[in-house]
Backbone as CSV, one residue per row, in Angstrom:
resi,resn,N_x,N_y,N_z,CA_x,CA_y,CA_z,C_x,C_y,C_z
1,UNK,2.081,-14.753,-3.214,0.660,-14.521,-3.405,-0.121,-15.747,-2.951
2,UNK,-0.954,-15.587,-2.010,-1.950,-16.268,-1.512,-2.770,-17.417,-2.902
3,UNK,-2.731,-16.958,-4.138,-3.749,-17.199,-5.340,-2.999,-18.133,-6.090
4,UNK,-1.660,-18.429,-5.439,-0.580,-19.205,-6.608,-0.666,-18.495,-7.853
5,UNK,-0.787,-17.099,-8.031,-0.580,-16.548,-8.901,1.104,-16.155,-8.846
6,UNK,1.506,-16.435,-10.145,3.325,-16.099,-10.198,3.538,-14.923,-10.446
7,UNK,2.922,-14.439,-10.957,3.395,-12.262,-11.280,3.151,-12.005,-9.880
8,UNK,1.543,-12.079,-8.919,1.552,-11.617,-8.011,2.845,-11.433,-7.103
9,UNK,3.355,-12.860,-6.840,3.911,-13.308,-6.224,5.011,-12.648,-6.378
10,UNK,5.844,-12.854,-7.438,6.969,-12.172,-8.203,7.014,-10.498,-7.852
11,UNK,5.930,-9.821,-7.744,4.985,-8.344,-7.164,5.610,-8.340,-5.606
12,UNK,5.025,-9.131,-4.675,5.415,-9.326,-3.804,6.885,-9.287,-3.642
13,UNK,7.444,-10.047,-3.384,9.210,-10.284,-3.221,9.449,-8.650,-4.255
14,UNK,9.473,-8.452,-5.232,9.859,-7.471,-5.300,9.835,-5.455,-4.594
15,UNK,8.693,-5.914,-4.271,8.330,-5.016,-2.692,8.774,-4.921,-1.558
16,UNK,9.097,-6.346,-1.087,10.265,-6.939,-0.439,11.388,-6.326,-0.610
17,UNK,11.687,-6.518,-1.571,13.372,-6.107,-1.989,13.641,-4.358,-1.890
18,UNK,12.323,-4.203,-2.184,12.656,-2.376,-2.404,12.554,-2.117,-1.152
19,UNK,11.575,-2.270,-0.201,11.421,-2.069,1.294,12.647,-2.167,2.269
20,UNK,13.574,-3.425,1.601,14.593,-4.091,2.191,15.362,-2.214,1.835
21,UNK,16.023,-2.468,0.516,16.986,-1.512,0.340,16.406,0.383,0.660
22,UNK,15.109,0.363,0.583,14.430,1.793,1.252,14.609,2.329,3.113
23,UNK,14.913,0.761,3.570,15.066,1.005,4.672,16.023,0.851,5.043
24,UNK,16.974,0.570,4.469,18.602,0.213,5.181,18.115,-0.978,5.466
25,UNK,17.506,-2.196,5.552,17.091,-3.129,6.347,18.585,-3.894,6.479
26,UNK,19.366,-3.540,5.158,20.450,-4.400,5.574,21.553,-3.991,6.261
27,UNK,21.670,-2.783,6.205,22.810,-1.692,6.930,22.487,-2.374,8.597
28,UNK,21.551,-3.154,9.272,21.553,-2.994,10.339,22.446,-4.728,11.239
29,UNK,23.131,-4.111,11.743,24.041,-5.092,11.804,23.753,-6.085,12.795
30,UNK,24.210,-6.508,13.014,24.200,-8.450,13.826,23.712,-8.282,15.298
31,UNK,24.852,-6.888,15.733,24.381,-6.745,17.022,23.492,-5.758,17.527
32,UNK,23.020,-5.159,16.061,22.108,-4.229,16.549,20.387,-5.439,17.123
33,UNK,20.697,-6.385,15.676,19.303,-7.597,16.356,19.516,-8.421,17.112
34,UNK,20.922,-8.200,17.538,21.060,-9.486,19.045,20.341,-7.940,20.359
35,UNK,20.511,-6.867,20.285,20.074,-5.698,21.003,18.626,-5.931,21.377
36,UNK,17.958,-6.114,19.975,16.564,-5.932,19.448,15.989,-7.116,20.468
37,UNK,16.573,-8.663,19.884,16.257,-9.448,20.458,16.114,-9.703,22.025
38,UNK,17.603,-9.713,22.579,17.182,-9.588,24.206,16.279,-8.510,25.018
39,UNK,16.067,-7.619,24.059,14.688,-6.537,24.627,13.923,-7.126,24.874
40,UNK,13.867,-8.517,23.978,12.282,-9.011,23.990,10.868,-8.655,23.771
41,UNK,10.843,-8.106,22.980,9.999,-7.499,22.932,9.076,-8.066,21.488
42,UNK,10.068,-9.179,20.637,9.302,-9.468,19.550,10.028,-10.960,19.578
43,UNK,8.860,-12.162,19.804,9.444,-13.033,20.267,8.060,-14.574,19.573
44,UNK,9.345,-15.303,19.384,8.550,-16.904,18.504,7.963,-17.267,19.853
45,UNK,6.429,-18.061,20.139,5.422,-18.375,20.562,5.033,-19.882,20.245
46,UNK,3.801,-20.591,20.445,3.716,-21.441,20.444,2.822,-21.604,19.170
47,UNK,1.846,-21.952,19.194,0.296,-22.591,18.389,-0.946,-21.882,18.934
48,UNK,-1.430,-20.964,18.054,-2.764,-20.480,18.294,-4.501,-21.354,18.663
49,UNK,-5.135,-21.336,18.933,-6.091,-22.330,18.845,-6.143,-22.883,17.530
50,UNK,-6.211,-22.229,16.527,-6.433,-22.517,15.569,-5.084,-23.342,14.435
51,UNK,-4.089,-23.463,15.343,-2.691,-24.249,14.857,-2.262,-23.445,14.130
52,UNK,-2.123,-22.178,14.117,-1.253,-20.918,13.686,0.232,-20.707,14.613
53,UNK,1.284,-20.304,13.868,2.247,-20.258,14.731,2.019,-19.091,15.198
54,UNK,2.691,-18.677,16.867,2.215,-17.630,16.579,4.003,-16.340,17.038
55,UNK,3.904,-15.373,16.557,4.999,-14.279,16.836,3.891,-12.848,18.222
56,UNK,4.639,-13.377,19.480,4.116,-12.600,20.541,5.049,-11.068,20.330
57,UNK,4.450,-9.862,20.518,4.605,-9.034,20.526,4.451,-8.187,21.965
58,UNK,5.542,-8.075,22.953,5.594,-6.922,24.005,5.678,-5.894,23.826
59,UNK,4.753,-5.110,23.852,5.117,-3.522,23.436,5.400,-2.760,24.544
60,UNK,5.028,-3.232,25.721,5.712,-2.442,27.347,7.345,-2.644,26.465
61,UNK,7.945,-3.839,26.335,9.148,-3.937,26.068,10.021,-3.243,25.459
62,UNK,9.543,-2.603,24.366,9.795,-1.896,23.123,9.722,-0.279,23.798
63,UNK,10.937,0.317,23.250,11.675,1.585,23.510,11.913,2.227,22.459
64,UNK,11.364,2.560,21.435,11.286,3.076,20.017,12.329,4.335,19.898
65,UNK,12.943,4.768,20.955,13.891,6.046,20.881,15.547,5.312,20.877
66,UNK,15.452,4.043,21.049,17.024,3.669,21.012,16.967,2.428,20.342
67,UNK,15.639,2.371,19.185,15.648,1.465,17.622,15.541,2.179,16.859
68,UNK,15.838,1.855,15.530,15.366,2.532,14.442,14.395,1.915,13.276
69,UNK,13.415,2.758,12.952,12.467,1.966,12.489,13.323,0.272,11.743
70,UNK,14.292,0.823,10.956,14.880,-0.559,10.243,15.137,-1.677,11.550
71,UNK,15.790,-1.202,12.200,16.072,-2.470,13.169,14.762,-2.967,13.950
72,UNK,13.921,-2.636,14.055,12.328,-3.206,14.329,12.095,-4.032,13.328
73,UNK,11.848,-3.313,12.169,11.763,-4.323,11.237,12.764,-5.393,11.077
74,UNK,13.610,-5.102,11.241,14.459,-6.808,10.663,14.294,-7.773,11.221
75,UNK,14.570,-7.039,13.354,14.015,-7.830,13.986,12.363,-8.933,14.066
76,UNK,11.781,-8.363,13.420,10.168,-8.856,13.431,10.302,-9.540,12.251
77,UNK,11.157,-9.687,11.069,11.334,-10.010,9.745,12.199,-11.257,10.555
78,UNK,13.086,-11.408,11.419,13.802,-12.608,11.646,13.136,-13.561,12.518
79,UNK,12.003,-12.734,13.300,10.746,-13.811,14.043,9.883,-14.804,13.225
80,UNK,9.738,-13.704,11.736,8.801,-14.166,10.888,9.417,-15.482,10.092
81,UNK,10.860,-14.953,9.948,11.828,-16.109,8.631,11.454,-17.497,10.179
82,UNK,12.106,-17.156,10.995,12.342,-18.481,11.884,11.018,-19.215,12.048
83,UNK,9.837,-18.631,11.964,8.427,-18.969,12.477,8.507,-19.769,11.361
84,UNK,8.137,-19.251,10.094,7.975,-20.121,8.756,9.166,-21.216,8.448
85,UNK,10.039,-21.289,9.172,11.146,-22.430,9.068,10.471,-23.372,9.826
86,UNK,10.176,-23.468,10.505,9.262,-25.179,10.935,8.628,-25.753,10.373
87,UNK,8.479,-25.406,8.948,8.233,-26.451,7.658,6.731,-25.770,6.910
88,UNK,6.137,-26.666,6.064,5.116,-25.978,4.595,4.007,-25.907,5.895
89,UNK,3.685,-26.439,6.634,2.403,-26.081,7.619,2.259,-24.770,7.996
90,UNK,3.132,-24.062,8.838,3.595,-22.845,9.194,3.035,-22.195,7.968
91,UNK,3.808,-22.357,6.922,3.467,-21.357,5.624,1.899,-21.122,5.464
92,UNK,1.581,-22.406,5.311,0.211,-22.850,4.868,-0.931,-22.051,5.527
93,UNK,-0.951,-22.380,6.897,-1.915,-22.109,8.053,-1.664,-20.107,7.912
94,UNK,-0.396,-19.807,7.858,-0.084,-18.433,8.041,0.426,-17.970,9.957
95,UNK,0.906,-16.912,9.599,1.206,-16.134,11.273,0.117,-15.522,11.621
96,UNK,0.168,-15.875,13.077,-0.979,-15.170,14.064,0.336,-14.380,15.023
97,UNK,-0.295,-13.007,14.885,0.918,-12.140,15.752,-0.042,-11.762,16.783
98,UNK,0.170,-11.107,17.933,-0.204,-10.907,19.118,0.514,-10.074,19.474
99,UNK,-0.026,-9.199,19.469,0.488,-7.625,20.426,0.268,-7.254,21.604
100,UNK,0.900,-7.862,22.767,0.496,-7.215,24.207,0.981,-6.182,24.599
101,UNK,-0.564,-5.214,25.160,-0.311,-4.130,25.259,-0.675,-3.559,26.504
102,UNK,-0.516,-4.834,27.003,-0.735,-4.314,28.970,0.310,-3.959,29.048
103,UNK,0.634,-3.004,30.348,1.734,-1.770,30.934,2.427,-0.760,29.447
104,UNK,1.996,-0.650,28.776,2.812,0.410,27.072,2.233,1.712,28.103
105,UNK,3.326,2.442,27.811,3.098,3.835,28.297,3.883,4.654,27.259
106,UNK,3.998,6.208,27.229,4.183,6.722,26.254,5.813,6.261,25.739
107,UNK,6.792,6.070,26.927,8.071,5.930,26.270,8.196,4.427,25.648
108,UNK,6.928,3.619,25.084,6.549,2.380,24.643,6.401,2.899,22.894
109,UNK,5.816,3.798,22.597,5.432,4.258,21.322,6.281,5.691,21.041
110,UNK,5.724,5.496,19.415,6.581,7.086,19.082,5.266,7.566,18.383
111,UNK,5.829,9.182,17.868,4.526,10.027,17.910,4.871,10.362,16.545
112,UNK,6.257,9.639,16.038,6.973,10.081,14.475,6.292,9.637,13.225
113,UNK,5.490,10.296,12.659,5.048,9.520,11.503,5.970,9.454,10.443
114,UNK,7.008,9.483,10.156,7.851,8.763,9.318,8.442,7.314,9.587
115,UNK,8.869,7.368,11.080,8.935,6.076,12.093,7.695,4.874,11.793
116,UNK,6.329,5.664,12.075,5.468,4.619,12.368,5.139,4.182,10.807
117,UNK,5.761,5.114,9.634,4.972,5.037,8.342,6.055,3.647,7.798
118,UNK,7.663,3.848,8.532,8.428,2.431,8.001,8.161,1.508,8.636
119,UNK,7.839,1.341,9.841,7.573,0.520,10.257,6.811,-0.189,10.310
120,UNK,5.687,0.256,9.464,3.888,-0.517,9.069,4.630,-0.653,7.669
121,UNK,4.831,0.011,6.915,5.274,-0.087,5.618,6.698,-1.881,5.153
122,UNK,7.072,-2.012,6.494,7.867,-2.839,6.151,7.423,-4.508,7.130
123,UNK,6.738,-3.708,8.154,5.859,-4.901,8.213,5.270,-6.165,7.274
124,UNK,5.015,-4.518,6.693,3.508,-5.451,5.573,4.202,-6.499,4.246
125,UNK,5.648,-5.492,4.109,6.495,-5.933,3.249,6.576,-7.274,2.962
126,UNK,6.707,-8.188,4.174,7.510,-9.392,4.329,6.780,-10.391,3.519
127,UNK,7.406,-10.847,2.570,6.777,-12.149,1.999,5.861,-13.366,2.500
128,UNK,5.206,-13.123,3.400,4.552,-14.242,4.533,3.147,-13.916,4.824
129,UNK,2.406,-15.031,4.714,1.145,-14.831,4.741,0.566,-14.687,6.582
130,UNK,0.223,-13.630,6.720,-0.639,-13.409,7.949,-1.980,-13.809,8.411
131,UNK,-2.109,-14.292,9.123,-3.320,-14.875,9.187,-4.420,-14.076,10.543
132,UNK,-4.080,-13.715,11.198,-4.218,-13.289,12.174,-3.883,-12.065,13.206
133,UNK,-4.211,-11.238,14.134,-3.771,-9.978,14.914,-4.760,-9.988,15.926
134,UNK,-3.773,-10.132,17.015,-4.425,-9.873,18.055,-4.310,-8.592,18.829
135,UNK,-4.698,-7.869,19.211,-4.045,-6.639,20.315,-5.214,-7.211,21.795
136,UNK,-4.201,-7.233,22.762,-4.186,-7.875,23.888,-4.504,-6.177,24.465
137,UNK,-5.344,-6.241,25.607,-5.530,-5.538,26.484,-5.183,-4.131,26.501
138,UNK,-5.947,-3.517,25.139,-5.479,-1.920,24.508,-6.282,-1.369,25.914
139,UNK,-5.371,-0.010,26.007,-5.328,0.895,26.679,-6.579,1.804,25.669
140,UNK,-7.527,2.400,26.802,-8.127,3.337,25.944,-8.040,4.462,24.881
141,UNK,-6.785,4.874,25.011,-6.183,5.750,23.793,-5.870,5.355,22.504
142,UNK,-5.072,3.787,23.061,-5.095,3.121,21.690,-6.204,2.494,20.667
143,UNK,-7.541,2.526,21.335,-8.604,1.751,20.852,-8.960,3.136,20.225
144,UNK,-8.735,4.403,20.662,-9.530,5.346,20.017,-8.723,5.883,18.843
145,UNK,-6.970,5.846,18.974,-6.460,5.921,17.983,-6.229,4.665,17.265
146,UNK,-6.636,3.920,17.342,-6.968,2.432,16.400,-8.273,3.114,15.036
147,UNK,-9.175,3.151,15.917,-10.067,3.975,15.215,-10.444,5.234,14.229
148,UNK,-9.115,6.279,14.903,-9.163,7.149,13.840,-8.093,6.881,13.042
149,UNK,-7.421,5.937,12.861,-6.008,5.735,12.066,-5.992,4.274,11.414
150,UNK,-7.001,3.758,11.461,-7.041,2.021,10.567,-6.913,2.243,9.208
151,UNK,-7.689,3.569,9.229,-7.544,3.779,7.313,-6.379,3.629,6.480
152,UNK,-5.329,3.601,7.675,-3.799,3.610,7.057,-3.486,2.266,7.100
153,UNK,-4.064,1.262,7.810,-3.519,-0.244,7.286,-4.340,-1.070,6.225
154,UNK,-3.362,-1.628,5.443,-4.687,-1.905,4.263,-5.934,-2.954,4.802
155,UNK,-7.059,-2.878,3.645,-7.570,-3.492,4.406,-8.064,-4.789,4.227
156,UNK,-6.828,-5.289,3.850,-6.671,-6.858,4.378,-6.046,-7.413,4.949
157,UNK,-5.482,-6.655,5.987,-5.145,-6.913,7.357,-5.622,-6.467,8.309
158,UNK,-6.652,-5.547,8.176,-6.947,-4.567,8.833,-8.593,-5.284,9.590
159,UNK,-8.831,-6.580,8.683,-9.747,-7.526,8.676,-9.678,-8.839,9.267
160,UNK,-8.126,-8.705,9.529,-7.441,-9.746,10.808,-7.712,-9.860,11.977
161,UNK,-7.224,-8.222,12.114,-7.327,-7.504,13.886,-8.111,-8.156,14.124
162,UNK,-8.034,-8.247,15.559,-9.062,-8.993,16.787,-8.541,-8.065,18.142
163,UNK,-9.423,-7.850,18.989,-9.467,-6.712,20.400,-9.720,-8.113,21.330
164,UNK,-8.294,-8.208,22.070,-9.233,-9.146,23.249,-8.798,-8.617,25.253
165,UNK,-9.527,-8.407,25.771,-9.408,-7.905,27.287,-8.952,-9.578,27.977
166,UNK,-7.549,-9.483,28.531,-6.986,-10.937,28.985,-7.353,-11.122,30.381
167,UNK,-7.618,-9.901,30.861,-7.403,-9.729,32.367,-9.195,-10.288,32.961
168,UNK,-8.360,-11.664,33.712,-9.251,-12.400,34.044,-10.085,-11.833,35.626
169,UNK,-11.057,-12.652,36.196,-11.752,-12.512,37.277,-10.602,-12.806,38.050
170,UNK,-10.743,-12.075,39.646,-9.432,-12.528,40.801,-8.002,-12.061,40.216
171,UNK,-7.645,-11.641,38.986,-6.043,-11.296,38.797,-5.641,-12.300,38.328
172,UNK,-6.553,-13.057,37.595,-6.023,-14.164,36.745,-6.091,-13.813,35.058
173,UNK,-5.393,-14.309,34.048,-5.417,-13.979,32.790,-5.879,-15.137,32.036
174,UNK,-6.644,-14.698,31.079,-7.518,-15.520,30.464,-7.155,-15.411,28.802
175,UNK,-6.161,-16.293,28.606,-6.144,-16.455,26.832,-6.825,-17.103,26.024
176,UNK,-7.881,-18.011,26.886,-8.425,-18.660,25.944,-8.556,-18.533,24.658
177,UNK,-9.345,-17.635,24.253,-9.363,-17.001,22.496,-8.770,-17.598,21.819
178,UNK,-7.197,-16.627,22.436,-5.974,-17.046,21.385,-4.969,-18.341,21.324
179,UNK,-5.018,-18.780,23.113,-4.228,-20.022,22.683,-4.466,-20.818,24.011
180,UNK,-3.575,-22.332,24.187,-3.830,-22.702,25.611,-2.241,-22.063,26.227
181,UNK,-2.628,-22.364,27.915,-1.385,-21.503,28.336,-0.324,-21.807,27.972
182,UNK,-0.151,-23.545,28.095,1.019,-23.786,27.311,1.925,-23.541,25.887
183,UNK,1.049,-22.787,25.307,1.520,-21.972,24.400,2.261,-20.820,24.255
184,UNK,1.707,-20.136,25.873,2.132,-19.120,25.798,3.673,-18.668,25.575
185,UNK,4.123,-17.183,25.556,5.709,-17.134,25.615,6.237,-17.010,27.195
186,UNK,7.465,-17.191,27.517,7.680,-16.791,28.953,7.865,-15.607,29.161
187,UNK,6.925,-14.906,29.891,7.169,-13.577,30.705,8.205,-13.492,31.951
Protein backbone atom coordinates (compact mmCIF):
# COMPACT_ATOMS: atom_id res chain seq x y z
CA UNK A 1 0.00 0.00 0.00
CA UNK A 2 1.11 3.27 -1.24
CA UNK A 3 -0.26 4.89 2.53
CA UNK A 4 2.22 2.66 4.66
CA UNK A 5 -0.86 1.37 5.77
CA UNK A 6 -0.14 -2.50 7.03
CA UNK A 7 -3.72 -4.19 6.57
CA UNK A 8 -3.79 -2.43 3.19
CA UNK A 9 -0.75 -3.73 2.34
CA UNK A 10 -1.21 -7.18 3.92
CA UNK A 11 -4.82 -6.77 1.38
CA UNK A 12 -2.57 -6.43 -1.32
CA UNK A 13 -0.03 -9.46 -1.26
CA UNK A 14 -2.89 -11.38 -0.37
CA UNK A 15 -4.59 -10.68 -3.81
CA UNK A 16 -1.36 -11.46 -5.03
CA UNK A 17 -1.38 -14.78 -3.73
CA UNK A 18 -4.94 -15.65 -4.82
CA UNK A 19 -4.32 -14.26 -8.42
CA UNK A 20 -1.01 -16.27 -8.28
CA UNK A 21 -2.89 -19.66 -7.41
CA UNK A 22 -6.35 -18.54 -9.67
CA UNK A 23 -4.16 -18.46 -12.48
CA UNK A 24 -1.88 -21.32 -12.43
CA UNK A 25 0.74 -18.51 -12.32
CA UNK A 26 2.87 -21.15 -10.92
CA UNK A 27 2.06 -24.24 -13.05
CA UNK A 28 3.91 -22.23 -15.78
CA UNK A 29 7.22 -23.52 -16.18
CA UNK A 30 10.84 -22.13 -16.75
CA UNK A 31 10.68 -22.64 -20.34
CA UNK A 32 7.49 -21.61 -21.00
CA UNK A 33 9.10 -17.74 -19.71
CA UNK A 34 12.39 -18.32 -21.36
CA UNK A 35 9.55 -18.72 -24.67
CA UNK A 36 7.76 -15.58 -23.37
CA UNK A 37 10.95 -13.81 -22.98
CA UNK A 38 12.84 -14.22 -26.32
CA UNK A 39 9.44 -13.10 -28.03
CA UNK A 40 10.30 -9.99 -26.65
CA UNK A 41 7.72 -8.61 -26.39
CA UNK A 42 7.82 -7.54 -22.56
CA UNK A 43 11.12 -6.19 -21.85
CA UNK A 44 13.34 -4.03 -18.81
CA UNK A 45 14.08 -0.38 -20.34
CA UNK A 46 15.91 2.38 -19.16
CA UNK A 47 14.73 5.74 -17.04
CA UNK A 48 11.69 7.69 -17.95
CA UNK A 49 12.10 11.52 -17.96
CA UNK A 50 10.90 11.57 -14.89
CA UNK A 51 13.59 8.76 -13.34
CA UNK A 52 10.95 6.02 -13.44
CA UNK A 53 12.20 2.67 -14.44
CA UNK A 54 10.68 1.85 -17.15
CA UNK A 55 9.10 -1.99 -18.49
CA UNK A 56 8.72 -1.47 -22.60
CA UNK A 57 5.93 -3.33 -23.92
CA UNK A 58 5.86 -4.71 -27.87
CA UNK A 59 2.61 -5.67 -28.68
CA UNK A 60 3.41 -6.24 -32.66
CA UNK A 61 5.57 -8.92 -30.69
CA UNK A 62 3.02 -10.62 -28.72
CA UNK A 63 1.02 -13.67 -30.29
CA UNK A 64 -1.69 -14.26 -27.66
CA UNK A 65 -2.80 -17.72 -29.43
CA UNK A 66 0.50 -19.63 -28.45
CA UNK A 67 0.52 -17.85 -24.56
CA UNK A 68 -1.67 -18.34 -22.06
CA UNK A 69 -3.09 -15.67 -20.22
CA UNK A 70 -0.85 -17.10 -17.03
CA UNK A 71 2.32 -17.14 -18.93
CA UNK A 72 1.86 -13.31 -19.95
CA UNK A 73 1.41 -12.67 -16.71
CA UNK A 74 4.36 -14.21 -15.06
CA UNK A 75 6.28 -13.06 -17.76
CA UNK A 76 5.38 -9.20 -17.10
CA UNK A 77 5.44 -10.19 -13.19
CA UNK A 78 9.31 -11.22 -13.80
CA UNK A 79 9.98 -7.71 -15.74
CA UNK A 80 8.32 -6.11 -12.81
CA UNK A 81 10.32 -8.34 -9.80
CA UNK A 82 13.72 -7.54 -11.86
CA UNK A 83 12.77 -3.71 -12.47
CA UNK A 84 12.16 -3.23 -8.63
CA UNK A 85 15.49 -5.18 -7.83
CA UNK A 86 17.72 -2.18 -8.62
CA UNK A 87 17.15 -1.07 -5.18
CA UNK A 88 14.35 1.27 -2.73
CA UNK A 89 14.47 4.10 -5.65
CA UNK A 90 12.84 1.89 -8.26
CA UNK A 91 10.21 1.06 -5.54
CA UNK A 92 9.86 4.54 -4.48
CA UNK A 93 9.58 6.52 -7.83
CA UNK A 94 7.24 3.39 -9.11
CA UNK A 95 7.04 1.64 -12.89
CA UNK A 96 6.40 3.54 -15.96
CA UNK A 97 5.26 0.78 -18.56
CA UNK A 98 5.03 1.66 -22.20
CA UNK A 99 3.06 -0.13 -24.62
CA UNK A 100 4.13 0.08 -28.26
CA UNK A 101 1.61 -0.29 -30.46
CA UNK A 102 2.98 0.55 -33.84
CA UNK A 103 2.58 -2.51 -36.47
CA UNK A 104 -0.24 -4.75 -33.67
CA UNK A 105 -2.53 -6.24 -36.09
CA UNK A 106 -5.27 -8.58 -35.24
CA UNK A 107 -3.04 -11.81 -34.71
CA UNK A 108 -1.29 -9.19 -31.95
CA UNK A 109 -4.55 -9.25 -29.68
CA UNK A 110 -7.28 -11.64 -28.62
CA UNK A 111 -11.01 -11.05 -28.79
CA UNK A 112 -11.35 -13.65 -25.49
CA UNK A 113 -12.76 -11.98 -22.65
CA UNK A 114 -11.81 -14.46 -20.17
CA UNK A 115 -8.10 -14.11 -21.64
CA UNK A 116 -8.17 -10.34 -21.55
CA UNK A 117 -10.23 -10.46 -18.03
CA UNK A 118 -6.78 -12.62 -16.51
CA UNK A 119 -4.69 -10.86 -17.91
CA UNK A 120 -5.75 -7.20 -16.65
CA UNK A 121 -6.84 -8.99 -13.54
CA UNK A 122 -3.29 -10.22 -12.82
CA UNK A 123 -1.61 -7.36 -14.06
CA UNK A 124 -3.08 -5.27 -11.57
CA UNK A 125 -2.34 -8.04 -9.05
CA UNK A 126 1.36 -7.49 -8.67
CA UNK A 127 2.50 -5.97 -5.51
CA UNK A 128 4.30 -2.85 -7.19
CA UNK A 129 3.49 0.51 -7.36
CA UNK A 130 2.78 1.91 -10.98
CA UNK A 131 3.39 5.06 -11.72
CA UNK A 132 2.81 5.56 -15.14
CA UNK A 133 1.25 4.12 -18.90
CA UNK A 134 2.07 5.00 -21.88
CA UNK A 135 0.36 3.60 -25.18
CA UNK A 136 2.67 4.59 -28.01
CA UNK A 137 1.14 5.15 -31.38
CA UNK A 138 -2.60 3.48 -30.93
CA UNK A 139 -4.08 2.45 -34.00
CA UNK A 140 -7.52 3.97 -34.43
CA UNK A 141 -9.56 1.02 -33.24
CA UNK A 142 -7.70 0.85 -30.23
CA UNK A 143 -8.29 4.51 -29.16
CA UNK A 144 -11.98 3.85 -29.82
CA UNK A 145 -11.98 0.61 -27.97
CA UNK A 146 -9.86 2.29 -25.21
CA UNK A 147 -12.84 4.39 -24.90
CA UNK A 148 -15.64 2.17 -24.78
CA UNK A 149 -13.85 -0.33 -22.41
CA UNK A 150 -11.72 1.93 -19.68
CA UNK A 151 -14.60 1.36 -17.38
CA UNK A 152 -13.05 -2.02 -16.84
CA UNK A 153 -9.63 -0.73 -15.57
CA UNK A 154 -9.84 0.68 -12.22
CA UNK A 155 -9.62 3.96 -11.92
CA UNK A 156 -6.46 4.46 -10.56
CA UNK A 157 -4.68 3.39 -13.19
CA UNK A 158 -6.82 4.26 -15.56
CA UNK A 159 -5.54 7.97 -14.46
CA UNK A 160 -1.96 6.96 -15.43
CA UNK A 161 -2.64 6.29 -19.12
CA UNK A 162 -1.01 8.75 -21.33
CA UNK A 163 -1.73 8.59 -25.56
CA UNK A 164 1.46 9.63 -27.25
CA UNK A 165 1.86 9.71 -31.45
CA UNK A 166 6.00 8.87 -31.71
CA UNK A 167 6.09 9.12 -35.32
CA UNK A 168 8.20 12.03 -35.96
CA UNK A 169 8.49 14.69 -39.05
CA UNK A 170 10.75 12.94 -42.15
CA UNK A 171 10.34 9.15 -40.57
CA UNK A 172 11.98 10.06 -37.58
CA UNK A 173 10.60 9.03 -33.96
CA UNK A 174 10.17 11.32 -31.36
CA UNK A 175 10.15 10.06 -27.57
CA UNK A 176 10.74 12.92 -26.05
CA UNK A 177 7.69 12.77 -23.56
CA UNK A 178 8.68 9.58 -22.31
CA UNK A 179 12.36 9.30 -22.26
CA UNK A 180 15.85 10.29 -23.92
CA UNK A 181 16.85 7.86 -26.74
CA UNK A 182 19.34 6.47 -24.77
CA UNK A 183 16.94 4.99 -22.75
CA UNK A 184 15.33 3.45 -25.09
CA UNK A 185 15.04 -0.62 -25.45
CA UNK A 186 16.79 -2.21 -28.54
CA UNK A 187 14.56 -2.83 -31.41
Amino acid sequence: SRNLDVDAAVDVWRKHLAVTRELGIQDVSDDLVRYAYRAGFCVRSGFDVDGRPMIWVRLAKSVPSVMTAAQVVKNTWMAQDATLASGPEANRRGICFVYDLKGVGLKNVTFDPMALRDVIRGALSHPCHISRVWLLDAPRIFLLSWHAFKHFVPADVRKLVRFANTRGRGGTSNFSEICRPSELPVY
